[in-house]
XYZ file of C-alpha atoms in Angstrom:
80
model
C -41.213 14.356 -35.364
C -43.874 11.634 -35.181
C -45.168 9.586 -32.266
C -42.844 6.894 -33.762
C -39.801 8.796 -33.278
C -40.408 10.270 -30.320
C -41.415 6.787 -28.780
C -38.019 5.595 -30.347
C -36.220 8.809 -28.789
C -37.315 7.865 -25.275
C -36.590 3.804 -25.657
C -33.175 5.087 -26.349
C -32.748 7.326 -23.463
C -34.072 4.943 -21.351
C -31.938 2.410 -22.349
C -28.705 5.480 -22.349
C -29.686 6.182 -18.094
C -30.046 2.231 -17.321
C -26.534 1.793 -19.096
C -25.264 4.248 -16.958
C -27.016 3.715 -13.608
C -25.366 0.280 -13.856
C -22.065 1.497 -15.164
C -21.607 4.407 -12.409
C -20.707 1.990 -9.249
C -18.262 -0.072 -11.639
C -16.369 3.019 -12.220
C -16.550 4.492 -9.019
C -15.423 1.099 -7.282
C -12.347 1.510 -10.064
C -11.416 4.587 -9.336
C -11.352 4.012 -5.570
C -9.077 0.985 -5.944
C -6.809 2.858 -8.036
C -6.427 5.562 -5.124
C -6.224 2.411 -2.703
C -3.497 1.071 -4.814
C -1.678 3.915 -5.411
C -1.384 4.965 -1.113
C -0.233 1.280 -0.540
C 2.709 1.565 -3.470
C 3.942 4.940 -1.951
C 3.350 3.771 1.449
C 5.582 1.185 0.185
C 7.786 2.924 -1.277
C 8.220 5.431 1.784
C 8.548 2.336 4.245
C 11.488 1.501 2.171
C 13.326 4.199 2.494
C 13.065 4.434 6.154
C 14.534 1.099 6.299
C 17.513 1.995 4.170
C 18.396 4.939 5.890
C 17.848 3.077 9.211
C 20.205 0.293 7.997
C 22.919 2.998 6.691
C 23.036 4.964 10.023
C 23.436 2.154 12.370
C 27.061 1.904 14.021
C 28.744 -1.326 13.851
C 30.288 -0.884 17.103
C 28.603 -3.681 19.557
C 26.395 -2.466 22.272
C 27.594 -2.638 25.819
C 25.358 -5.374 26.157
C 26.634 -7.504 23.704
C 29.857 -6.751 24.922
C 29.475 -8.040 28.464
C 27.635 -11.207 27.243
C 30.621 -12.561 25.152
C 32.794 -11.300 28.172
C 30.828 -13.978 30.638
C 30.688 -16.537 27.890
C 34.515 -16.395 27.297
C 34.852 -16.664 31.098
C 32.728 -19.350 31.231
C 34.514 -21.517 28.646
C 38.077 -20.965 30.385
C 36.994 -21.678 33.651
C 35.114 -25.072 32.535
């Protein structure tokens, strides 16, 4: 090898490491969203699913609560 190509060996590795020292946050910053994105969609997916088994197990019997409210308001509409 000559001074030529080894000058020309260098340029070229030079030019390789700047590539990748610009590169290397791009793909880091990708690969972190990707992880973001992916917790979100199976927090997603897992907040779903508490809200259908919520919605299944609930009783459709009124609560006492309920119950005594329509009581007064019935009470109130006979007596008026």
């Amino acid at each position: 090898m000559n001074a030529n190509q080894i000058e020309a060996l260098i340029g070229m590795l030079a030019v390789v490491a700047l590539f990748a020292i610009m590169v290397l946050p791009a793909l880091i910053g990708a690969a972190h969203d990707r992880r973001v994105d992916r917790e979100i969609r199976e927090a997603q997916d897992h907040l779903e699913e508490m809200k259908d088994q919520k919605s299944s197990s609930r009783s459709t019997v009124p609560s006492t609560a309920t119950w005594y409210a329509e009581g007064r308001r019935s009470k109130k509409l006979v007596s008026s």
